[in-house]
C-alpha cells in the first residue's frame, strides 16, 4: 500500500485516517493516524523501512497532540519581573522584528543568528536557510545536525563527492553476507531495523559489531569488538592492514575506480594487529576474524554511526572505514557498500537544503560562484547580496552574546541547552543574548530561557516532505489542522519575512508559508545540485513508496542505488585519504581517571523535550543513570541505584548508578536525554572535529564519586 492510499476521508465524528511517518528518527517508519471522536491513535503501516513495525516511541507519538503542556499561545518575557507570559501573535512578532532591527542596527546584519534542526521538514530547512540569507541577510545559520551526522557527511563528500547516508535501500542490509556495524546500536535507536539483522543471520550471514559497550545490538552479533572509546580508527587501519597482508584487497577495483590508494597503503602498513590490540584492547584474533569475514564474503556492507563520528577525529575515523570499504571494492558492487545510519528524522534532508553554515540548497557550496548565482536567481536577489559562509554550530553557540558574536538568536526545532556539549557554558551564552526567540511545541529547556516563545504545529498537523536514512524523499501528511493559536514554522517564517520586508529588505519569492509552494521552489533551487530534487513531486511520492534523490527530471528515473558506474567526483573516481589514529582531545589522568561516553536509550529521543512528556515512555525510561562496571563500583564503594556524581573539567552530572557488565571497567556511560542535574552534556568535551565541526560527545576524562545521602 502506498503512502497516499489512506488519505483523509472525513471530519467531525466520522473517522479520519491518513498515511504518514513517525515524527522521530531517520528510519521514518510508515504509520497510519486515525482520528475518531477527537482521539488520535497510531496504527502500523506497511512501508519498506519498517514493514509494519514501530518502536514504542512511534506507537505513543500521538500522545503529545493534546498534551496539557502543549504551547498554544506565544509567550513574552515580562521586562519587569522576568516571567514568561501569554501574548498575542502580533505582539510577539512585533517584539521579534523590533529586536532584530535594533540588534542589526547597532551591530550589523551578522549580529542576528538562526539555529535549526535535523527534525525540520525539507520545506522548513529550505525556508529557514532562505530566511537567514534573504530576509535577515546574516551569514550566521547552522543547526543541530552538526552534533549528529556531520562527520560521516564530510567523510562521504571527500571520498565519494556526495553525502547520502545509505547509498542503497535499507533492504540490502538483510541480504548481506557480512555486515559490520561500527558505533551503531539500532536495537535501541531503530528497533524495526533489527529484523534486517535477524534475516541476515537466519540466512547464514555474519553480523559484527564494534562498540565499547555490550549493547542490545552487540548481544545479537556473531562477533563483538569492544574497543576503548576513541580507538575505532586504529581498528579500521588494522583491518585494512590485514586485508592487504592476506591479499583480500580488490586490486582491479582500486585501479579502475579510485585514486590515492598508495598513500593509504603506506599509512596502514604500520598498523599491524598487535599494535591495534595494544591501543584498543581488541584481540588480534578478533581483528583477523573480522578482516576475514569482510575480505572473503561476496556481499559485504560496512555501516558507521554516531559512535564512530562523535569525536574530534570523527571524519578521519569514518574515512578509515570508507578506505576499508573502497579497498575491498564494496561501494557500487551489487549487494555491497558503505553507508552511515542517519539519526534525526530528517537528518538527511535537513543537511541538504541550506540550513548549514556553508551551504545553499541542493547541497551546493555557498562559496561556489555558480551555485550562488543559481540560488540567487531562484530567490530573486543579486548573487552578491547573499552572505558568505558562517561558522559551525558549536562555534556559533559559543560566540553568542560575546563582543564579536551574534546578539540575537532564533531557534527552530532544537534544544541546545540539553544537546550541546559543555552545555552549562552554552546556557550562559544564551542568557547573554539581547534577544532569544524559540519556536517549539513544548517549553523546552532552551525555550524556558527565551524572550519570545512561539507555539508551533506538530507533525500530524502539517504537510511536507522528509528524506529518510536511505535518501528516500517521503510525504508527511496532516491529519488535522493545528489547534487555535498555533502556527506552522513556515507560517511563522512567512510572517516574519513580511514584517522585516516592510523595513526595506529584499523580496524573496515563494513566502506564502504553504509547504507545496515552498517545495516547488526547493525543487528549482536544488536543480543541478548534488542533492537534486527537481524531479521529485508530491504526486510522484504519493504514487509509490517515496522517491530517491538525485532525481533531476519528473519523467526520468530516481536513484535507489548510487555509485554503480561512477562516483560523484569530477573524474568519477572515489578518493582514498590516508588517516592516522590520534588520541582523544582529553585523555585520562590521575584526577580524571575514567573515560566517559554518552548515548541513547530505547524509550527516549534526542533532548527528550517530547518523549520525556509521554507517560508510557517516562515509565519505561524515567530518568538518567550512570552505567558502570561492577568491578569499578566495588573499587569505589558504589552500590546499584546509589546516587553518583560524574565530574569532568567542565561540570558534573548526578544520577543513580546502574551496575552492568556491558561496559568496560575503565569507562562510564550516561544517556543524554535529560536536562538539569542529570544533564550528560554538562560533562562532555567541546573539542570539535576540524573538518566537520562535530563535537567530541563520545569521550572525555572524568572521575566518579559517590554522593552521600543527606
Ligand atoms: S522512532 Fe524511529 S524506529 Fe521508532 S517508530 Fe519512529 S521512526 Fe520507527
XYZ file of C-alpha atoms and ligand atoms in Angstrom:
718
model
C 0.000 0.000 0.000
C 1.382 3.403 -0.898
C 1.615 6.455 1.343
C -1.355 8.068 -0.291
C -3.709 5.108 -0.116
C -5.419 6.213 3.075
C -5.975 9.907 2.617
C -8.186 11.844 4.984
C -11.768 10.898 4.412
C -13.970 12.729 6.824
C -14.366 15.126 9.698
C -16.332 15.631 12.899
C -17.417 12.238 14.254
C -16.547 10.440 11.034
C -13.265 8.543 11.497
C -10.418 10.175 9.632
C -7.251 8.355 8.575
C -4.058 9.489 6.963
C -0.883 7.649 5.967
C 2.215 9.405 7.244
C 5.508 8.693 9.002
C 6.783 8.706 12.567
C 7.920 12.119 13.828
C 11.127 10.849 15.384
C 14.095 9.050 13.864
C 15.556 8.714 10.362
C 14.010 5.293 9.779
C 10.785 7.274 9.215
C 8.560 4.275 9.844
C 5.281 4.334 7.979
C 2.234 4.755 10.212
C -1.447 5.476 9.838
C -3.037 8.085 12.076
C -6.675 7.568 12.869
C -8.841 10.211 14.496
C -12.216 9.303 15.905
C -14.282 11.458 18.243
C -11.273 13.707 18.746
C -8.938 10.878 19.793
C -5.889 10.093 17.635
C -4.413 6.608 17.533
C -1.347 5.285 15.732
C -1.691 2.202 13.550
C 1.218 0.385 11.925
C 1.556 0.753 8.178
C 3.465 -1.327 5.682
C 6.422 0.644 4.413
C 9.795 -0.597 3.136
C 11.775 0.642 6.145
C 9.561 -0.751 8.897
C 7.282 -3.315 7.184
C 4.549 -2.685 9.722
C 6.830 -2.449 12.744
C 7.071 0.508 15.099
C 9.010 1.113 18.277
C 7.477 2.361 21.497
C 8.224 5.956 20.564
C 6.272 5.670 17.332
C 3.330 3.911 18.969
C 2.952 6.688 21.530
C 3.721 9.690 19.307
C 0.120 10.915 19.172
C 0.006 11.493 22.932
C 1.636 14.895 22.510
C -1.033 16.231 20.158
C -3.379 17.090 23.017
C -0.800 17.158 25.786
C -1.669 19.521 28.661
C 1.799 21.105 28.485
C 1.416 21.921 24.803
C 2.043 25.581 23.968
C -0.985 27.186 22.328
C -0.131 30.862 22.602
C 3.058 32.888 22.176
C 4.897 33.760 25.383
C 6.718 37.037 26.025
C 9.174 37.644 28.820
C 7.991 40.421 31.088
C 10.794 43.008 31.299
C 9.787 43.905 34.869
C 9.584 40.583 36.691
C 11.316 38.405 34.097
C 8.424 35.920 33.819
C 7.187 34.408 30.543
C 3.576 35.475 29.972
C 0.994 34.608 27.263
C 0.717 37.186 24.488
C -0.889 37.613 21.090
C 0.872 36.813 17.830
C 1.034 40.444 16.751
C 2.797 41.436 19.956
C 5.202 38.503 19.729
C 6.121 39.143 16.098
C 6.461 42.875 16.802
C 8.848 42.134 19.652
C 10.960 39.961 17.343
C 11.095 42.408 14.434
C 11.807 45.331 16.738
C 14.536 43.339 18.469
C 16.082 42.133 15.213
C 16.152 45.654 13.793
C 17.647 47.075 16.966
C 20.401 44.457 17.092
C 21.226 44.674 13.390
C 21.087 48.490 13.512
C 23.586 48.576 16.353
C 25.876 45.686 15.429
C 25.348 44.800 11.763
C 23.443 42.057 9.966
C 25.556 39.179 11.280
C 24.567 40.104 14.829
C 21.392 38.016 14.323
C 21.776 34.243 14.034
C 19.466 31.345 13.222
C 19.680 27.803 14.618
C 17.725 24.979 13.001
C 17.248 21.261 13.469
C 17.527 17.900 11.772
C 13.878 17.180 12.527
C 12.541 20.014 10.386
C 10.883 19.049 7.101
C 12.745 19.728 3.865
C 10.475 22.693 3.265
C 11.260 24.198 6.657
C 15.005 23.579 6.399
C 14.980 25.241 2.993
C 12.806 28.159 4.113
C 14.966 28.704 7.190
C 18.116 28.996 5.074
C 16.406 31.415 2.723
C 15.007 33.412 5.658
C 18.509 33.811 7.128
C 20.212 34.734 3.870
C 17.477 36.848 2.249
C 15.237 38.272 4.979
C 17.842 38.668 7.745
C 20.833 38.763 5.384
C 23.005 37.161 8.027
C 25.741 34.611 7.420
C 25.039 33.025 10.779
C 22.854 29.972 10.372
C 23.634 26.434 11.419
C 21.767 23.552 13.014
C 21.899 20.676 15.457
C 22.746 18.184 12.698
C 26.349 19.220 13.326
C 26.005 17.227 16.528
C 24.619 14.134 14.777
C 25.800 13.342 11.289
C 28.314 15.891 10.109
C 31.448 13.756 10.327
C 30.088 10.986 8.110
C 28.726 13.673 5.789
C 32.171 15.254 5.439
C 33.864 11.870 5.007
C 31.324 10.876 2.344
C 31.766 14.143 0.486
C 35.525 13.882 0.326
C 35.542 10.195 -0.644
C 32.522 9.895 -2.928
C 31.671 13.505 -3.835
C 28.216 13.017 -2.347
C 26.748 12.552 1.117
C 23.772 10.215 1.201
C 23.568 8.175 4.434
C 22.818 4.834 2.804
C 23.594 4.896 -0.926
C 21.411 1.803 -1.274
C 17.973 0.732 0.041
C 17.824 -0.452 3.639
C 16.702 -3.900 2.464
C 20.270 -4.585 1.268
C 21.378 -4.912 4.903
C 19.364 -8.091 5.342
C 20.815 -9.619 2.183
C 24.474 -9.088 3.044
C 26.771 -12.000 3.842
C 28.809 -9.884 6.247
C 27.587 -6.704 7.909
C 29.981 -4.631 10.017
C 28.238 -2.094 12.280
C 30.577 0.468 13.816
C 29.273 2.601 16.676
C 25.666 1.830 15.801
C 23.038 0.461 18.151
C 19.861 0.108 16.068
C 18.329 -2.334 18.564
C 17.779 0.701 20.808
C 17.673 3.545 18.306
C 15.757 1.957 15.399
C 14.217 -1.330 16.570
C 12.317 -2.171 13.355
C 15.664 -2.249 11.550
C 16.726 -5.215 13.691
C 14.550 -7.511 11.601
C 17.062 -6.964 8.776
C 19.836 -8.143 11.068
C 17.799 -11.194 12.035
C 17.204 -12.003 8.367
C 20.889 -11.714 7.661
C 21.771 -14.125 10.416
C 19.000 -16.583 9.507
C 20.447 -16.697 6.002
C 23.814 -17.605 7.472
C 25.320 -14.106 7.221
C 27.649 -12.710 9.853
C 26.913 -9.650 11.950
C 29.949 -7.983 13.501
C 29.528 -5.045 15.864
C 32.188 -2.578 17.003
C 31.114 -0.811 20.186
C 32.741 -0.057 23.564
C 29.545 -1.282 25.265
C 27.781 -4.625 25.052
C 24.678 -3.021 23.606
C 21.428 -4.740 22.698
C 22.752 -4.835 19.119
C 26.144 -6.200 20.148
C 24.403 -9.035 22.008
C 22.953 -10.225 18.702
C 26.273 -10.157 16.895
C 28.327 -13.149 15.832
C 31.367 -11.183 16.854
C 31.600 -8.117 19.080
C 34.725 -5.964 19.095
C 34.779 -3.845 22.257
C 37.454 -1.193 21.759
C 38.421 1.513 24.173
C 36.383 4.628 23.241
C 38.237 6.740 20.713
C 40.252 3.929 19.104
C 37.961 2.917 16.227
C 40.322 4.448 13.690
C 43.158 2.209 14.816
C 40.799 -0.759 14.417
C 39.887 0.345 10.865
C 43.519 0.753 9.861
C 44.425 -2.627 11.339
C 41.586 -4.316 9.424
C 42.885 -2.831 6.177
C 46.428 -3.851 7.134
C 45.258 -7.458 7.492
C 43.280 -7.323 4.243
C 46.417 -6.154 2.430
C 48.583 -8.814 4.021
C 46.099 -11.564 3.175
C 45.551 -10.419 -0.415
C 41.861 -9.521 0.046
C 42.167 -6.040 -1.479
C 40.307 -5.772 -4.786
C 43.198 -4.559 -6.965
C 41.125 -4.159 -10.142
C 38.537 -2.029 -8.356
C 41.204 0.093 -6.688
C 42.956 0.642 -10.017
C 39.805 1.285 -12.040
C 37.549 3.215 -9.690
C 39.647 5.039 -7.104
C 42.615 7.345 -6.558
C 45.001 7.802 -3.655
C 45.413 4.201 -2.521
C 49.193 4.217 -2.347
C 49.266 6.781 0.476
C 46.705 4.744 2.405
C 48.654 1.556 1.856
C 51.724 3.227 3.328
C 49.726 4.643 6.248
C 48.204 1.316 7.302
C 51.476 -0.588 6.855
C 52.358 0.371 10.423
C 49.042 -0.807 11.850
C 49.905 -4.417 12.467
C 47.207 -6.116 14.533
C 49.206 -6.397 17.755
C 49.701 -2.623 17.771
C 45.985 -2.068 17.338
C 45.266 -4.561 20.117
C 47.627 -2.743 22.487
C 45.823 0.529 21.819
C 42.210 -0.574 21.522
C 42.071 -3.729 23.579
C 40.530 -5.672 20.691
C 42.271 -9.080 20.490
C 44.314 -9.805 17.370
C 42.247 -12.932 16.761
C 39.057 -10.855 16.625
C 40.642 -8.346 14.261
C 41.744 -11.188 11.999
C 38.342 -12.879 12.112
C 36.647 -9.597 11.224
C 39.005 -8.893 8.338
C 38.459 -12.418 7.028
C 34.671 -12.081 7.202
C 34.900 -8.809 5.297
C 37.578 -9.873 2.831
C 36.229 -13.242 1.776
C 32.434 -12.848 1.642
C 30.544 -11.972 -1.515
C 28.098 -9.296 -0.309
C 29.667 -7.117 2.341
C 28.360 -3.907 3.898
C 30.142 -1.591 6.330
C 27.964 0.878 8.258
C 29.089 3.566 10.696
C 27.060 5.749 13.060
C 27.478 8.201 15.917
C 29.913 6.016 17.859
C 32.482 6.436 15.101
C 31.572 10.020 14.322
C 31.233 11.950 17.559
C 34.919 12.511 18.091
C 37.376 15.295 17.404
C 38.724 12.880 14.785
C 35.292 11.670 13.613
C 35.819 12.475 9.937
C 39.103 10.578 9.883
C 37.579 7.654 11.775
C 34.745 7.336 9.276
C 37.294 7.771 6.492
C 39.231 4.821 7.900
C 36.176 2.599 7.369
C 35.479 4.162 3.958
C 39.080 3.343 2.976
C 38.496 -0.244 4.085
C 35.275 -0.437 2.045
C 36.959 1.012 -1.049
C 39.960 -1.299 -0.750
C 37.606 -4.279 -0.632
C 35.769 -2.928 -3.677
C 32.424 -2.583 -1.891
C 30.811 0.775 -2.878
C 28.767 0.312 -6.033
C 29.124 -3.501 -6.023
C 25.652 -5.099 -6.091
C 24.573 -6.070 -2.576
C 27.642 -4.463 -1.007
C 28.687 -0.989 0.053
C 29.458 1.535 2.733
C 26.775 3.592 4.483
C 26.052 5.722 7.534
C 22.968 5.379 9.737
C 21.478 8.866 9.907
C 19.893 9.666 13.266
C 17.368 12.502 13.285
C 14.051 12.238 11.455
C 15.143 14.492 8.615
C 18.834 14.314 9.329
C 19.403 13.598 5.643
C 17.146 16.226 4.033
C 17.956 18.688 6.794
C 21.588 18.706 5.713
C 20.860 19.245 2.026
C 18.851 22.413 1.618
C 20.664 25.297 3.184
C 20.448 25.398 6.982
C 24.161 24.585 7.212
C 26.551 27.494 7.593
C 28.440 26.692 4.395
C 25.651 25.506 2.176
C 22.957 26.501 -0.289
C 20.028 24.286 -1.387
C 20.774 21.090 -3.323
C 23.911 20.527 -1.203
C 25.586 23.412 -3.008
C 28.556 25.213 -1.563
C 27.892 28.793 -0.572
C 31.432 29.616 -1.741
C 30.771 28.471 -5.309
C 30.008 31.460 -7.595
C 27.881 29.349 -9.955
C 25.862 27.943 -7.034
C 25.313 31.426 -5.617
C 24.163 32.726 -8.987
C 21.717 29.845 -9.450
C 20.145 30.090 -6.000
C 20.090 33.901 -6.020
C 18.199 33.681 -9.318
C 15.567 31.453 -7.732
C 15.330 33.783 -4.740
C 15.128 36.903 -6.906
C 18.087 38.666 -5.324
C 21.515 39.669 -6.673
C 24.086 36.941 -6.017
C 26.470 39.448 -4.450
C 23.882 40.196 -1.766
C 23.912 36.616 -0.473
C 26.050 36.391 2.670
C 29.103 34.133 2.725
C 29.677 31.097 4.957
C 29.002 31.271 8.661
C 30.540 29.064 11.357
C 29.599 25.551 12.544
C 27.033 25.033 15.289
C 29.208 24.824 18.383
C 31.377 27.743 17.345
C 28.219 29.741 16.665
C 26.613 28.870 20.009
C 29.838 29.568 21.868
C 30.086 33.052 20.343
C 26.567 34.169 21.302
C 26.418 37.314 23.349
C 30.199 37.807 23.201
C 31.617 41.099 21.866
C 32.295 39.613 18.422
C 29.332 37.226 18.315
C 25.628 37.468 17.474
C 23.408 39.308 19.951
C 20.135 37.713 18.852
C 19.239 34.101 18.047
C 16.160 32.491 16.521
C 15.861 28.757 17.263
C 13.628 26.353 15.332
C 13.342 22.665 16.239
C 16.304 22.435 18.580
C 17.113 22.357 22.290
C 20.833 23.189 22.631
C 20.599 23.717 26.406
C 20.393 19.911 26.650
C 22.006 18.780 23.379
C 25.099 20.978 23.041
C 28.419 19.845 24.501
C 29.694 21.730 27.542
C 26.075 22.727 27.937
C 26.381 24.937 31.020
C 28.621 27.269 29.050
C 26.156 27.356 26.126
C 23.348 28.063 28.582
C 25.306 31.079 29.843
C 25.859 32.258 26.268
C 22.120 32.069 25.576
C 21.396 34.085 28.724
C 23.807 36.776 27.498
C 21.807 37.434 24.314
C 19.811 40.624 23.785
C 17.077 38.581 22.117
C 16.392 34.838 22.158
C 13.426 33.534 20.163
C 12.439 29.856 20.294
C 9.760 28.206 18.166
C 8.677 24.886 19.686
C 5.594 22.899 20.582
C 6.601 22.492 24.231
C 8.544 24.613 26.685
C 11.954 23.009 26.211
C 14.887 23.952 28.434
C 16.007 26.371 25.699
C 12.530 27.853 25.272
C 12.402 28.446 29.015
C 15.290 30.918 28.599
C 13.737 32.758 25.652
C 12.467 36.314 25.422
C 9.836 35.159 22.921
C 8.404 31.647 22.585
C 6.327 30.812 19.514
C 3.988 27.779 19.634
C 4.359 25.575 16.569
C 2.420 22.820 14.848
C 3.253 19.145 15.264
C 3.968 16.515 12.645
C 0.357 15.345 12.451
C -0.797 18.905 11.772
C 1.378 19.793 8.804
C 2.182 18.689 5.269
C 5.638 18.446 3.821
C 8.442 16.079 2.935
C 11.165 14.297 4.852
C 14.179 12.424 3.475
C 14.985 9.234 5.333
C 18.276 7.496 6.001
C 18.211 5.917 2.522
C 17.868 9.257 0.690
C 14.224 8.418 0.042
C 12.004 11.508 -0.050
C 8.706 10.855 1.806
C 5.459 12.670 2.369
C 4.439 13.896 5.791
C 0.677 14.369 5.752
C -1.553 16.391 8.049
C -4.307 14.549 9.873
C -5.841 17.727 11.246
C -5.038 21.423 11.496
C -3.054 22.832 14.429
C -5.091 23.929 17.462
C -6.224 27.561 17.620
C -3.336 29.865 18.455
C -0.673 27.597 16.962
C 1.123 28.249 13.663
C 3.429 26.200 11.485
C 7.108 27.091 11.281
C 6.576 28.019 7.626
C 3.793 30.425 8.545
C 5.998 31.970 11.208
C 8.862 32.445 8.761
C 6.463 33.966 6.222
C 5.045 36.335 8.865
C 8.492 37.422 9.990
C 9.693 37.859 6.417
C 6.718 40.077 5.624
C 7.387 42.255 8.669
C 11.118 42.523 8.019
C 10.424 43.269 4.366
C 8.299 46.223 5.432
C 11.525 47.550 6.891
C 13.082 47.697 3.444
C 14.582 44.219 2.983
C 14.670 42.410 -0.350
C 11.636 40.498 -1.562
C 12.101 36.720 -1.513
C 9.962 34.549 -3.756
C 7.533 31.923 -2.511
C 6.955 33.111 1.029
C 3.384 32.014 1.310
C 4.021 29.668 4.210
C 2.428 26.996 2.029
C 4.607 23.855 2.004
C 3.610 22.985 -1.579
C 4.758 26.397 -2.791
C 7.951 26.148 -0.786
C 8.684 22.625 -2.085
C 8.148 23.751 -5.684
C 10.744 26.459 -5.110
C 13.087 23.998 -3.359
C 12.948 21.789 -6.469
C 14.069 24.698 -8.642
C 16.752 25.758 -6.190
C 18.162 22.217 -5.902
C 18.092 21.548 -9.684
C 21.555 20.665 -10.908
C 22.944 20.370 -7.351
C 24.356 17.266 -5.682
C 21.046 16.624 -3.908
C 18.868 17.270 -6.935
C 15.126 17.183 -6.134
C 13.980 18.785 -9.405
C 12.096 15.655 -10.479
C 10.546 14.915 -7.069
C 6.914 15.970 -6.866
C 4.497 15.321 -4.016
C 2.299 13.456 -6.514
C 5.174 11.214 -7.544
C 5.938 10.402 -3.917
C 2.246 9.633 -3.359
C 2.207 7.153 -6.240
C 4.928 4.977 -4.725
C 6.962 4.430 -1.582
C 8.939 7.655 -1.906
C 11.487 8.924 -4.417
C 15.259 8.543 -4.049
C 17.433 11.552 -4.866
C 19.127 12.524 -7.092
C 16.085 12.771 -9.304
C 16.692 15.545 -11.837
C 13.633 15.080 -14.082
C 9.998 14.337 -13.352
C 9.840 11.965 -16.309
C 13.216 10.397 -15.508
C 14.311 7.743 -13.002
C 15.209 8.267 -9.380
C 18.339 6.715 -7.819
C 17.842 3.990 -5.202
C 21.474 2.898 -5.633
C 24.454 5.177 -6.133
C 27.948 4.512 -7.474
C 27.099 1.700 -9.909
C 29.246 3.220 -12.688
C 30.902 6.255 -11.201
C 31.269 8.358 -8.098
C 30.108 11.963 -7.874
C 33.647 13.347 -8.163
C 34.843 15.285 -11.213
C 36.679 12.252 -12.628
C 34.120 9.716 -11.386
C 36.619 8.008 -9.089
C 36.371 7.635 -5.323
C 39.127 9.198 -3.239
C 41.205 7.400 -0.634
C 42.561 9.593 2.154
C 45.350 8.425 4.427
C 44.252 8.828 8.061
C 46.145 8.284 11.294
C 44.918 7.493 14.769
C 45.385 10.303 17.267
C 44.434 10.452 20.933
C 41.180 11.896 22.186
C 41.185 15.624 22.809
C 41.179 14.915 26.539
C 42.947 11.904 27.977
C 42.518 10.303 31.377
C 44.865 11.381 34.176
C 45.221 10.948 37.930
C 42.496 13.490 38.672
C 40.095 12.297 35.972
C 40.961 8.612 35.584
C 37.899 7.287 33.713
C 36.563 7.570 30.187
C 33.060 8.981 29.828
C 30.822 8.254 26.883
C 27.221 9.143 26.030
C 24.381 7.661 24.012
C 20.692 6.884 23.846
C 18.091 4.616 25.405
C 15.230 2.917 23.598
C 12.330 4.858 25.094
C 13.701 8.392 24.770
C 14.656 10.540 21.820
C 17.289 13.268 21.459
C 16.995 16.030 24.092
C 13.778 14.443 25.373
C 11.579 17.543 25.063
C 8.850 15.391 23.565
C 9.484 11.841 24.755
C 10.033 12.797 28.406
C 6.423 14.038 28.398
C 4.905 10.791 27.059
C 3.616 8.739 30.004
C 4.488 5.289 28.651
C 7.990 6.393 27.695
C 8.504 8.044 31.056
C 7.517 4.797 32.753
C 9.919 2.836 30.554
C 12.812 5.284 30.986
C 12.020 7.592 33.893
C 15.396 9.233 34.266
C 19.088 9.323 33.595
C 21.555 6.853 35.065
C 25.282 6.289 35.147
C 26.298 2.887 33.848
C 29.459 1.429 35.348
C 31.095 -1.963 35.636
C 30.645 -3.858 38.937
C 34.437 -4.049 39.368
C 34.677 -0.276 39.224
C 31.686 0.037 41.549
C 33.407 -2.285 44.024
C 36.572 -0.252 43.908
C 34.689 2.980 44.562
C 32.244 1.502 47.053
C 29.211 2.284 44.928
C 26.066 0.165 45.086
C 23.500 -0.321 42.344
C 20.993 2.542 42.387
C 23.066 4.768 44.650
C 23.389 8.405 43.610
C 26.710 9.219 41.952
C 28.390 12.242 40.504
C 30.344 12.227 37.228
C 32.789 15.126 37.243
C 34.820 16.485 34.333
C 36.822 19.676 33.917
C 33.645 21.337 32.573
C 30.979 20.302 35.024
C 29.158 17.412 36.608
C 26.061 15.281 36.321
C 24.225 13.478 39.091
C 22.196 10.326 38.579
C 21.739 6.870 40.111
C 24.401 4.254 39.427
C 23.441 1.335 37.209
C 25.839 -1.580 37.512
C 26.385 -3.559 34.355
C 28.970 -5.859 32.870
C 28.014 -4.382 29.478
C 30.583 -1.657 29.943
C 34.336 -1.708 30.251
C 35.677 -1.194 33.798
C 37.603 1.885 32.645
C 34.576 3.653 31.142
C 31.284 5.095 32.403
C 28.239 5.855 30.277
C 25.234 8.147 30.627
C 22.313 8.802 28.254
C 21.944 12.389 27.060
C 18.141 12.804 27.026
C 17.781 14.676 30.301
C 18.467 18.237 31.463
C 19.027 19.707 34.918
C 21.382 17.959 37.308
C 21.303 14.792 35.182
C 22.449 16.556 32.009
C 25.180 14.413 30.423
C 26.325 17.350 28.333
C 27.342 19.267 31.436
C 30.294 16.900 31.379
C 31.094 16.384 27.670
C 34.024 17.960 25.891
C 33.502 20.776 23.378
C 36.555 19.854 21.310
C 35.369 19.611 17.692
C 36.468 17.830 14.546
C 38.495 20.302 12.448
C 36.701 19.329 9.236
C 33.073 18.709 10.249
C 32.764 20.824 13.406
C 31.252 17.817 15.215
C 31.897 17.836 18.967
C 33.568 15.004 20.839
C 30.484 13.684 22.653
C 31.801 10.137 22.830
C 34.847 10.530 25.004
C 36.231 12.727 27.731
C 38.012 12.232 31.047
C 36.013 12.115 34.282
C 36.082 10.962 37.860
C 33.203 9.211 39.544
C 32.129 9.929 43.111
C 29.510 8.644 45.448
C 27.017 11.250 46.542
C 26.390 10.850 50.236
C 22.694 10.712 51.003
C 21.632 13.569 53.261
S 11.372 6.338 16.478
Fe 12.307 5.567 14.599
S 12.220 3.340 14.825
Fe 10.781 4.185 16.307
S 8.816 4.181 15.235
Fe 9.751 6.188 14.951
S 10.837 6.067 13.008
Fe 10.399 3.973 13.678
